[in-house]
mmCIF file of N, CA and C in Angstrom:
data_model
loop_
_atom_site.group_PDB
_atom_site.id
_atom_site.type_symbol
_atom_site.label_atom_id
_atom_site.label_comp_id
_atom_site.label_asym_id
_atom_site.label_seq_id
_atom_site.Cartn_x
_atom_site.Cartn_y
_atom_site.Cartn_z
ATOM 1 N N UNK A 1 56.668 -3.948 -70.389
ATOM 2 C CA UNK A 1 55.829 -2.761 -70.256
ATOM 3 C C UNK A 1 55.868 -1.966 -71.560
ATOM 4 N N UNK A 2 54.225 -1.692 -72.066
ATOM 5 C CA UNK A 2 54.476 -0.436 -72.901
ATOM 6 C C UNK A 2 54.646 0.937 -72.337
ATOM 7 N N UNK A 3 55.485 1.902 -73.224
ATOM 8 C CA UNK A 3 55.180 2.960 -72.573
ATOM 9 C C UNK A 3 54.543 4.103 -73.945
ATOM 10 N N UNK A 4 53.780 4.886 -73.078
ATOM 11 C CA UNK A 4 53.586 5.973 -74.079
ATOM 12 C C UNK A 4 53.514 7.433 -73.694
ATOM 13 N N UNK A 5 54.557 8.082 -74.524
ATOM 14 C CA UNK A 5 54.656 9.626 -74.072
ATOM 15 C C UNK A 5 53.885 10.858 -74.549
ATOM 16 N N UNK A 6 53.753 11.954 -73.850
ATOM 17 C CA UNK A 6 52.767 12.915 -74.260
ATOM 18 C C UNK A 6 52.721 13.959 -73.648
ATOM 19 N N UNK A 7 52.621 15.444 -74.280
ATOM 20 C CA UNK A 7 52.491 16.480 -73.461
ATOM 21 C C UNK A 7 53.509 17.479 -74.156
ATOM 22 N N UNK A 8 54.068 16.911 -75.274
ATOM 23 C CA UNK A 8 54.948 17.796 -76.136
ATOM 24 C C UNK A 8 54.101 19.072 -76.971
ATOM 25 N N UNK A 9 55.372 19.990 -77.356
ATOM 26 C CA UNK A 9 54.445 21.133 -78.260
ATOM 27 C C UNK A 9 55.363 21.706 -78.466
ATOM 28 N N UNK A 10 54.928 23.028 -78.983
ATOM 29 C CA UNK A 10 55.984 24.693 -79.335
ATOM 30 C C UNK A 10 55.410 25.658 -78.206
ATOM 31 N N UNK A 11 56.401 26.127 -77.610
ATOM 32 C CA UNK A 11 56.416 27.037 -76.547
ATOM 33 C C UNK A 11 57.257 28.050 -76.996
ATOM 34 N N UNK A 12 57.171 29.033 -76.073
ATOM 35 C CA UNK A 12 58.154 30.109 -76.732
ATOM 36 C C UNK A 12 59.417 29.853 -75.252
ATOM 37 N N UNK A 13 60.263 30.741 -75.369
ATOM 38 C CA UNK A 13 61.489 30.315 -74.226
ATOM 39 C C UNK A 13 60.905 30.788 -73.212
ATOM 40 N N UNK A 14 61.314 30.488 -71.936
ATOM 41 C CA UNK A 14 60.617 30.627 -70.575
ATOM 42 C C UNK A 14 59.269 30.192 -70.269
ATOM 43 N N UNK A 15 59.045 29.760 -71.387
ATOM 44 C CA UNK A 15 57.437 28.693 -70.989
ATOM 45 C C UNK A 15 57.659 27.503 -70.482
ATOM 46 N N UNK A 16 56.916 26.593 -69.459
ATOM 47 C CA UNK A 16 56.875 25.614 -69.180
ATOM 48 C C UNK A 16 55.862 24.807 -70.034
ATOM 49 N N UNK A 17 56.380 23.088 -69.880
ATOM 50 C CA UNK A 17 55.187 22.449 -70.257
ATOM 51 C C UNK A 17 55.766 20.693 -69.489
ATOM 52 N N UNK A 18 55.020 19.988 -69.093
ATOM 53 C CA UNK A 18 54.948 18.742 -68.807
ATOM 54 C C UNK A 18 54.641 17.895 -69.427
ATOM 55 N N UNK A 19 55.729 17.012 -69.042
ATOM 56 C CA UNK A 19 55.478 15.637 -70.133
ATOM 57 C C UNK A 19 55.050 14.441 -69.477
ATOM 58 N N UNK A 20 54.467 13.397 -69.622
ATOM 59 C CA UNK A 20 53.292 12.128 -68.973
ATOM 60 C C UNK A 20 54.368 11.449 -69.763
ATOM 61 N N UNK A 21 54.619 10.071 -69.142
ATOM 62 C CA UNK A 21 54.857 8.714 -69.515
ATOM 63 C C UNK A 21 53.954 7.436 -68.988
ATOM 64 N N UNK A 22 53.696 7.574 -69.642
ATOM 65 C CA UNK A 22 51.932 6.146 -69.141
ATOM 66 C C UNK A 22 52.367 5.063 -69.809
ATOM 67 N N UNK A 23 52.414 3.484 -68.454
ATOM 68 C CA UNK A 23 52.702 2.619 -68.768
ATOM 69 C C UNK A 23 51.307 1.786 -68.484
ATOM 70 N N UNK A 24 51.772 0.720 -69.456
ATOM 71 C CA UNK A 24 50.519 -0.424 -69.782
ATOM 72 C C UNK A 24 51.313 -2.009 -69.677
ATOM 73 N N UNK A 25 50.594 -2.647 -69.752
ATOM 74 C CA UNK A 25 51.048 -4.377 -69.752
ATOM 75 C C UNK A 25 51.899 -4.500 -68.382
ATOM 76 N N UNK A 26 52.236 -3.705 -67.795
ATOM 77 C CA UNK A 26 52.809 -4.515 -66.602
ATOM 78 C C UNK A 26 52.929 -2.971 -65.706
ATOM 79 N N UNK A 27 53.093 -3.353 -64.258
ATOM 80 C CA UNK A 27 52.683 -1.945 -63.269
ATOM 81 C C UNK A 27 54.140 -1.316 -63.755
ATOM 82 N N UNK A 28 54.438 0.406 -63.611
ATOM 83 C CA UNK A 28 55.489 0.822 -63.983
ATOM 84 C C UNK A 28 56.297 1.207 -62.446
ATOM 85 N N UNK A 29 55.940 0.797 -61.340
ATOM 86 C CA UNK A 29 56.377 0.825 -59.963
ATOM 87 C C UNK A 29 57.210 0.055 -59.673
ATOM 88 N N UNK A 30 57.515 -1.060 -60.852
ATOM 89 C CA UNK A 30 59.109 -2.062 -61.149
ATOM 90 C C UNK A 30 60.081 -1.429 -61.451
ATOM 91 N N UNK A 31 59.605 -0.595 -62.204
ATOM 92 C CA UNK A 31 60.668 0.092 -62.978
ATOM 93 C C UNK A 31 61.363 1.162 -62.905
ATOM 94 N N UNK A 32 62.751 1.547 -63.141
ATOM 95 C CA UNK A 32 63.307 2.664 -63.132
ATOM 96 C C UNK A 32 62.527 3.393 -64.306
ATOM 97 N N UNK A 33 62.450 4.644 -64.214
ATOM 98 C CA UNK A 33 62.216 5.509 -66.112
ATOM 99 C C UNK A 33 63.057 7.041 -65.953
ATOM 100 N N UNK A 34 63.845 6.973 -67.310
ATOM 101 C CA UNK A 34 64.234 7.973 -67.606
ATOM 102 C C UNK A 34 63.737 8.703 -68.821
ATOM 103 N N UNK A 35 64.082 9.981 -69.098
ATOM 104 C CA UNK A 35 63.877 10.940 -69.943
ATOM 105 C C UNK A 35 64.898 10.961 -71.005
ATOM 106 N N UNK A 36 65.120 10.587 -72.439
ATOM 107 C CA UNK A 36 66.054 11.124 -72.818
ATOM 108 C C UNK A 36 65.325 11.899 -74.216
ATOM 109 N N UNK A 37 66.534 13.048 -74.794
ATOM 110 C CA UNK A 37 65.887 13.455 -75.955
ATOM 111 C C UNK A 37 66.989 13.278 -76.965
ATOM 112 N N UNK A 38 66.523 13.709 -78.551
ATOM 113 C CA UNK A 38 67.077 13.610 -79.331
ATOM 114 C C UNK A 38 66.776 14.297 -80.571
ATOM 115 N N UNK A 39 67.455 15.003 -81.181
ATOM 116 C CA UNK A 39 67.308 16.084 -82.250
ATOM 117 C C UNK A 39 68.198 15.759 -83.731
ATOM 118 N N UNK A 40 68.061 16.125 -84.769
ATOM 119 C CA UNK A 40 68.271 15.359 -85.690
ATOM 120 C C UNK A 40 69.809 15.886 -85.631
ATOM 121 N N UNK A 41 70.773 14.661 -86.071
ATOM 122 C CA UNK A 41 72.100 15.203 -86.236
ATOM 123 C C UNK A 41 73.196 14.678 -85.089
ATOM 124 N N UNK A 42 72.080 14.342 -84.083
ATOM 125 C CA UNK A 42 73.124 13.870 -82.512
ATOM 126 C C UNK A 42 72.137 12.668 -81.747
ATOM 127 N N UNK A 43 73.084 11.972 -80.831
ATOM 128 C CA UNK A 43 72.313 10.875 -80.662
ATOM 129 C C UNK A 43 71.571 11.389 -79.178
ATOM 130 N N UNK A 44 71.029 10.349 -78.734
ATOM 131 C CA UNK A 44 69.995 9.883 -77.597
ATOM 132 C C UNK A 44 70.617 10.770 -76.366
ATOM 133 N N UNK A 45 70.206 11.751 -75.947
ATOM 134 C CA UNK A 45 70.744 12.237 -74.652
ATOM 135 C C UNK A 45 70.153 12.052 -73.467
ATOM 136 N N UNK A 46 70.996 11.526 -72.263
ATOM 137 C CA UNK A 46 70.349 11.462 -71.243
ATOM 138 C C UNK A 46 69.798 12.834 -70.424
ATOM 139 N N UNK A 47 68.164 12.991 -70.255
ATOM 140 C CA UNK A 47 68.027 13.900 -69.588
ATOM 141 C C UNK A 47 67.610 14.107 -67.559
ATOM 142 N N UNK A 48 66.991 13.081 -67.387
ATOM 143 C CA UNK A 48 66.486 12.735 -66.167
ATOM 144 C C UNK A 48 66.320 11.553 -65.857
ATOM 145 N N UNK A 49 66.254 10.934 -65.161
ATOM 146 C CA UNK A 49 66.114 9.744 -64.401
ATOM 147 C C UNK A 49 65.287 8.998 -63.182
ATOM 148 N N UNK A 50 64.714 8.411 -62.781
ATOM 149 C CA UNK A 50 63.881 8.595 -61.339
ATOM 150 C C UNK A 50 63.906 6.973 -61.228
ATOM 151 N N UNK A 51 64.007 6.619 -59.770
ATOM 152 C CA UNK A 51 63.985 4.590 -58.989
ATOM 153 C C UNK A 51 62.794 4.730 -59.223
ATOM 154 N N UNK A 52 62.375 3.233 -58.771
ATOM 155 C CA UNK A 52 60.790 2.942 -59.293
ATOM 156 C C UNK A 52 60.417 3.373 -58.100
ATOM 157 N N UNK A 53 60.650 3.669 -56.322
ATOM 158 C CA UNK A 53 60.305 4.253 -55.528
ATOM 159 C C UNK A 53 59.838 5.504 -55.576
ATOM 160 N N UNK A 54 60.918 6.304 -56.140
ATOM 161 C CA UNK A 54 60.621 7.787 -56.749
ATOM 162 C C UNK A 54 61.843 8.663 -55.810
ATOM 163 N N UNK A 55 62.360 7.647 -54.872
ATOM 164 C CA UNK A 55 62.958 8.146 -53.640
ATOM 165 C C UNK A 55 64.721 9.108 -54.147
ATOM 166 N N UNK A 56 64.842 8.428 -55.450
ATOM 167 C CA UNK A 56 66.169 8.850 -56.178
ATOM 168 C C UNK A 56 66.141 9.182 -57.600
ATOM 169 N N UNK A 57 66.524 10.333 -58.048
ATOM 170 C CA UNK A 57 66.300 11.165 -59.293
ATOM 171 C C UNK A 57 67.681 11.839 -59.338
ATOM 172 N N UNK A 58 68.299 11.856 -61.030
ATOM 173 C CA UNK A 58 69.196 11.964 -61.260
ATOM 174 C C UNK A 58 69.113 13.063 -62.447
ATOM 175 N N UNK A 59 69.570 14.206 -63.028
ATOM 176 C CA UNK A 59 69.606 14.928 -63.872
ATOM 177 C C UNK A 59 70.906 15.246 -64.891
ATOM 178 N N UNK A 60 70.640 15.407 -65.721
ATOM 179 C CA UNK A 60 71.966 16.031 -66.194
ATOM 180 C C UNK A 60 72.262 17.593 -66.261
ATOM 181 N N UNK A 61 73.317 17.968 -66.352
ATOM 182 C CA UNK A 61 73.588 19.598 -65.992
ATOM 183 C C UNK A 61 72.724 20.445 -66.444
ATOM 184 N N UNK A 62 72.710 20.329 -67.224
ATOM 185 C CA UNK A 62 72.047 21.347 -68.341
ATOM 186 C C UNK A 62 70.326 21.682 -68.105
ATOM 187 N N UNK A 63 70.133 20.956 -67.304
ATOM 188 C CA UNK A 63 68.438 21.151 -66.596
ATOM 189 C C UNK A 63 68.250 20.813 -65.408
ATOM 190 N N UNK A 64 69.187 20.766 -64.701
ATOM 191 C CA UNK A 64 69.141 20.968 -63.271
ATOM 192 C C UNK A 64 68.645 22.212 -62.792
ATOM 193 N N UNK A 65 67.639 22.185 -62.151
ATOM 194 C CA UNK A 65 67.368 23.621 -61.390
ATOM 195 C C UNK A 65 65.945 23.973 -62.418
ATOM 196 N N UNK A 66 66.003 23.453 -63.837
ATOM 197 C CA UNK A 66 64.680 23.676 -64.429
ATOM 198 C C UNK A 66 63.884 22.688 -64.925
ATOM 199 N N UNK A 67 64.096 21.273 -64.559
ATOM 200 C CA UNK A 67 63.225 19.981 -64.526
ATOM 201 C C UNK A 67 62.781 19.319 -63.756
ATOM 202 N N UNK A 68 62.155 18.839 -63.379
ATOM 203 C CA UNK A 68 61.533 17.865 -62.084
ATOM 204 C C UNK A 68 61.133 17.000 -62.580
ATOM 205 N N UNK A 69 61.699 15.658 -62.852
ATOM 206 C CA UNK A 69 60.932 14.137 -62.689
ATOM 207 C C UNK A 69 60.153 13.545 -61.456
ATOM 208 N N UNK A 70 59.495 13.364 -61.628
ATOM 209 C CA UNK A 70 58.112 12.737 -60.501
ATOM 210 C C UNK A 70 57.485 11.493 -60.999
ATOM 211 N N UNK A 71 56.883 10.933 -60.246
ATOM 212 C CA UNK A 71 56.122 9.611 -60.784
ATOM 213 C C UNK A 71 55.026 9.682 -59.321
ATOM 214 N N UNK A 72 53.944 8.842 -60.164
ATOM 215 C CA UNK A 72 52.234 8.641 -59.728
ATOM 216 C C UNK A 72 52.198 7.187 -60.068
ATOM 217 N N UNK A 73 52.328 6.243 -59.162
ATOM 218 C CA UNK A 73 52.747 4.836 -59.130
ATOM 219 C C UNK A 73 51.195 4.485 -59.105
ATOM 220 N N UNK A 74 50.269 5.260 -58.847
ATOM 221 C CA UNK A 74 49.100 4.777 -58.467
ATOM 222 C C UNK A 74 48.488 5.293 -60.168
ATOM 223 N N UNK A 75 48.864 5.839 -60.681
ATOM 224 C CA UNK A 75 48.429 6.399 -62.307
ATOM 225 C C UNK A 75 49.326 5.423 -63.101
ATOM 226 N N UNK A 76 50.188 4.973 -62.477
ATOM 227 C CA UNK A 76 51.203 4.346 -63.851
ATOM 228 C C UNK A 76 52.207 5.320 -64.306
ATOM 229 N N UNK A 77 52.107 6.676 -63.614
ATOM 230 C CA UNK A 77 52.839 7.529 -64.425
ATOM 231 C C UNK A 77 54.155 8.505 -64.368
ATOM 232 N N UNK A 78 54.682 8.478 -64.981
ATOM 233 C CA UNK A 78 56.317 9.334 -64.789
ATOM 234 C C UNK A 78 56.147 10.862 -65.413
ATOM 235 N N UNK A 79 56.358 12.150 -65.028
ATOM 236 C CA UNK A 79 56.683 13.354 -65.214
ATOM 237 C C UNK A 79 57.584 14.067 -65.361
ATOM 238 N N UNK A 80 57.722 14.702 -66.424
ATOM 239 C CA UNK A 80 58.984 15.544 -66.198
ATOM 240 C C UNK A 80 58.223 17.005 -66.510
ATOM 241 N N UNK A 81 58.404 17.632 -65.446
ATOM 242 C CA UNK A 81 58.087 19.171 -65.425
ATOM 243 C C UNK A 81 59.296 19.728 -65.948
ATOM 244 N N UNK A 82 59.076 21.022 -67.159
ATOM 245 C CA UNK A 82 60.193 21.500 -67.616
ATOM 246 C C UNK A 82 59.878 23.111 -67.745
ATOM 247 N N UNK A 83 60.286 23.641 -66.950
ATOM 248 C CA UNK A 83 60.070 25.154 -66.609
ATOM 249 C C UNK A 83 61.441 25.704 -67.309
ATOM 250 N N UNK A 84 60.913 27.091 -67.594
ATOM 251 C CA UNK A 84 62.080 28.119 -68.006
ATOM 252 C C UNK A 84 63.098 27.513 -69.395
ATOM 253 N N UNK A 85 61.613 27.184 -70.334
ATOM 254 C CA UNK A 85 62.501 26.573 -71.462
ATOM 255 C C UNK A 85 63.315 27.193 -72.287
ATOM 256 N N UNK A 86 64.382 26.579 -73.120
ATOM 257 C CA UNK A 86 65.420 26.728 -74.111
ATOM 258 C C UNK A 86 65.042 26.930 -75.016
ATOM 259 N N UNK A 87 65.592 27.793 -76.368
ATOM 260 C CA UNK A 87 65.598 26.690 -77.552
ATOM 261 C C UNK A 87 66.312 25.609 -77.688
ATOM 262 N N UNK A 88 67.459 25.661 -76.703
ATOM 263 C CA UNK A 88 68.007 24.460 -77.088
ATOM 264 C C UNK A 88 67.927 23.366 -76.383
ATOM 265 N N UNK A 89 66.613 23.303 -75.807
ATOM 266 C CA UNK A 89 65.646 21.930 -75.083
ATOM 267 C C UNK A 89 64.983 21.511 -76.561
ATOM 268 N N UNK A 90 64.924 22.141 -77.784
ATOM 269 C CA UNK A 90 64.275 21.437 -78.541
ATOM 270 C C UNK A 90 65.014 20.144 -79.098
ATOM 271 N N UNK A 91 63.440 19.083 -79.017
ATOM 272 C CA UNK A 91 63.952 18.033 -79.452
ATOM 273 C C UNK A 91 63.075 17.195 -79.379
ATOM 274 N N UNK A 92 63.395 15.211 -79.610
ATOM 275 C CA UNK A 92 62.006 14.948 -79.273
ATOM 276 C C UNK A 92 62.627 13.629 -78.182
ATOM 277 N N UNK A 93 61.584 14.175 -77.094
ATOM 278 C CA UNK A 93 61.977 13.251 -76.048
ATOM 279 C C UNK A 93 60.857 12.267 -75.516
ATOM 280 N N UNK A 94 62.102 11.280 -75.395
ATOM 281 C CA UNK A 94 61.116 10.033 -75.197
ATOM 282 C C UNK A 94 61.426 9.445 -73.572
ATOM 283 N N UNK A 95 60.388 8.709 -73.478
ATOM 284 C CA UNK A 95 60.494 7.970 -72.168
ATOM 285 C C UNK A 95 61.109 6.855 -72.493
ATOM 286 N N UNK A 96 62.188 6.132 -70.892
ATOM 287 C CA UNK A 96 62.431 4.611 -71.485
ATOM 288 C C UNK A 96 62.018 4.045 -69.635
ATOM 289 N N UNK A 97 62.363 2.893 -69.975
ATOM 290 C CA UNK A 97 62.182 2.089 -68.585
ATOM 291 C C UNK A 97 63.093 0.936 -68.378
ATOM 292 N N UNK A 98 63.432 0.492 -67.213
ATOM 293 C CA UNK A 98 64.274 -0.594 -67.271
ATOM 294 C C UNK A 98 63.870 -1.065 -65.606
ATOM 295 N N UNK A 99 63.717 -2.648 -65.764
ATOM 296 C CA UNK A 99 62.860 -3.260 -64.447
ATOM 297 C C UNK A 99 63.881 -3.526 -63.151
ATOM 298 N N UNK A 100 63.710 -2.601 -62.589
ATOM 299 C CA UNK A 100 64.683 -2.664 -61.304
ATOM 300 C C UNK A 100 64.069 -1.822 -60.439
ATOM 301 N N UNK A 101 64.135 -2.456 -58.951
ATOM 302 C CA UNK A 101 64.114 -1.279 -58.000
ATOM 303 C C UNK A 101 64.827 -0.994 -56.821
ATOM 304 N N UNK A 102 66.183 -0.840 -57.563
ATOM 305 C CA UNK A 102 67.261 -0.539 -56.789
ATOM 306 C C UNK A 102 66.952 1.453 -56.800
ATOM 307 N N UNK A 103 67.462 1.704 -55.695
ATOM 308 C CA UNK A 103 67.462 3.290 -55.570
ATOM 309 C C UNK A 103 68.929 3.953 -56.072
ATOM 310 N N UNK A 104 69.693 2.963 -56.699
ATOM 311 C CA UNK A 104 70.586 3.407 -56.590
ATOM 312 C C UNK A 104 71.441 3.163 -57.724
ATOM 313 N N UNK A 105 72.613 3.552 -58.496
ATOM 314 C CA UNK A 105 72.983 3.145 -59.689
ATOM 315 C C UNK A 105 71.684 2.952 -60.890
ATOM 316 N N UNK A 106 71.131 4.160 -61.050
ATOM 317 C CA UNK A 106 70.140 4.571 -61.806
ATOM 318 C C UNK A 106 71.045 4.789 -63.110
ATOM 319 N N UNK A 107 70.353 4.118 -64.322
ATOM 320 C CA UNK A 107 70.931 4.615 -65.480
ATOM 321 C C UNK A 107 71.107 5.778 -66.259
ATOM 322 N N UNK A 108 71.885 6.162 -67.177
ATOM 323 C CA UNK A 108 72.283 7.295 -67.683
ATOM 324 C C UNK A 108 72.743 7.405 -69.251
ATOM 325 N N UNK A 109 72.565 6.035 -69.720
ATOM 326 C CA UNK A 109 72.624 5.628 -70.933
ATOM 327 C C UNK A 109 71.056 4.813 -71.759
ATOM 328 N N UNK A 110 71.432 5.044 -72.635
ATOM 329 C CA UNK A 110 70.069 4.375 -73.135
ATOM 330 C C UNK A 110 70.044 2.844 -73.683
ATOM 331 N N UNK A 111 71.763 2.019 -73.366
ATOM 332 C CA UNK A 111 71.720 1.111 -73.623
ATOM 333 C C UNK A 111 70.957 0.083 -72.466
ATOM 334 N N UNK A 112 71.061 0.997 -71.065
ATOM 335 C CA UNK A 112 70.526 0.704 -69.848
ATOM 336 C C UNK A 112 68.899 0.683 -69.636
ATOM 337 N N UNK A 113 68.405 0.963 -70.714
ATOM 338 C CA UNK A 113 66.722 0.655 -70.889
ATOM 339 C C UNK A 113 66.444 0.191 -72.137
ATOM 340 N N UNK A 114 65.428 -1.036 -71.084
ATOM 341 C CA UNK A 114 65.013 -1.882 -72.467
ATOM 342 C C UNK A 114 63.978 -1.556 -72.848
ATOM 343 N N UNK A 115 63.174 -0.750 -72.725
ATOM 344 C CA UNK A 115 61.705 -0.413 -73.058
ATOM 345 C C UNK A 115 61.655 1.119 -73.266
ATOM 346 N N UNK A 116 61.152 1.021 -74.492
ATOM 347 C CA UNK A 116 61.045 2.650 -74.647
ATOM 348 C C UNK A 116 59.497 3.267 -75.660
ATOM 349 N N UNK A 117 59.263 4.686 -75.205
ATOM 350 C CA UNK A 117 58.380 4.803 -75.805
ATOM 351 C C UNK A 117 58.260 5.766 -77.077
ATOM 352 N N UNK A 118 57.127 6.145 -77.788
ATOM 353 C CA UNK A 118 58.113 6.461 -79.306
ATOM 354 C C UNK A 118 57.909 8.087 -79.346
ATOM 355 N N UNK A 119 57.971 8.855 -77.996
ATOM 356 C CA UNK A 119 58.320 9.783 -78.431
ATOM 357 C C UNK A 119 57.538 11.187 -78.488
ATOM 358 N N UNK A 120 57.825 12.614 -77.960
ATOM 359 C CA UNK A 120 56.939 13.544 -78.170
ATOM 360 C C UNK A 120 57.531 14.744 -78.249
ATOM 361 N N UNK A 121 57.288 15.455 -79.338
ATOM 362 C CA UNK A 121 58.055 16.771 -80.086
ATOM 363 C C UNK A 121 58.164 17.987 -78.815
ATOM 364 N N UNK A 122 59.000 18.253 -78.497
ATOM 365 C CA UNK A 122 58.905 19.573 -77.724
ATOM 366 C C UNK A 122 59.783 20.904 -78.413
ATOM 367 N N UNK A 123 59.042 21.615 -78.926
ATOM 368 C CA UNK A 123 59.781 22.855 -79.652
ATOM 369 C C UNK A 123 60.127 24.018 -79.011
ATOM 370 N N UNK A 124 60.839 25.164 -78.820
ATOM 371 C CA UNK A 124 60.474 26.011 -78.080
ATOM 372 C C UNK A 124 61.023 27.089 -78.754
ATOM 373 N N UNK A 125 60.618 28.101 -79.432
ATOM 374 C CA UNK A 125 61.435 29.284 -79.673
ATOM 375 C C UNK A 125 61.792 30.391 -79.085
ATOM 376 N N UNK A 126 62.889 31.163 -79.701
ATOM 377 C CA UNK A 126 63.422 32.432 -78.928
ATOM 378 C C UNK A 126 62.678 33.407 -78.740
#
């Protein structure tokens, strides 16, 4: 599967904005997809997670309570709603995928997805 991400920008803090992951070459309803980001200086962070059902979603601390991953199996597509932004959500986050549809033991590393997409700037200032 390709994937391709989109929906990044500069917001100011407490703005929301949503991000699309649109897959091509093969249905993305195989697949697990997570969120991770990355800012210059530190590596790949895991941010969200979702089964290819949609039935199990996993977050990390730090945006719990202000992200929502979703997926549109009938669009191809994965979401991450990100309300009540940071500056220190800036970064650039990419989608990945990995073909399983277990609900369960969802990944949290990025060695755990083999497919990834290249990426979309989200800025946000104070």
């Amino acid at each position: 599967v390709q994937l391709q991400a989109s929906g990044g920008g500069l917001v100011q803090a407490g703005d929301s904005l949503r991000l699309s992951c649109t897959g091509s070459r093969d249905t993305l309803a195989n697949y697990q997809v997570g969120w991770f980001r990355q800012d210059p200086g530190t590596g790949r962070e895991f941010v969200a997670v979702i089964s290819s059902s949609g039935r199990a979603t996993e977050y990390t601390d730090s945006v719990k309570g202000r992200f929502t991953i979703s997926r549109d199996n009938a669009k191809n597509t994965v979401y991450l709603q990100m309300n009540n932004l940071k500056p220190e959500d800036t970064a650039v986050y990419l989608c990945a995928a990995d073909k399983t549809t277990l609900d369960y033991g969802l990944g949290h590393t990025h060695y755990e997805f083999g497919h990834w997409g290249q990426g979309t700037q989200v800025t946000v200032s104070s």
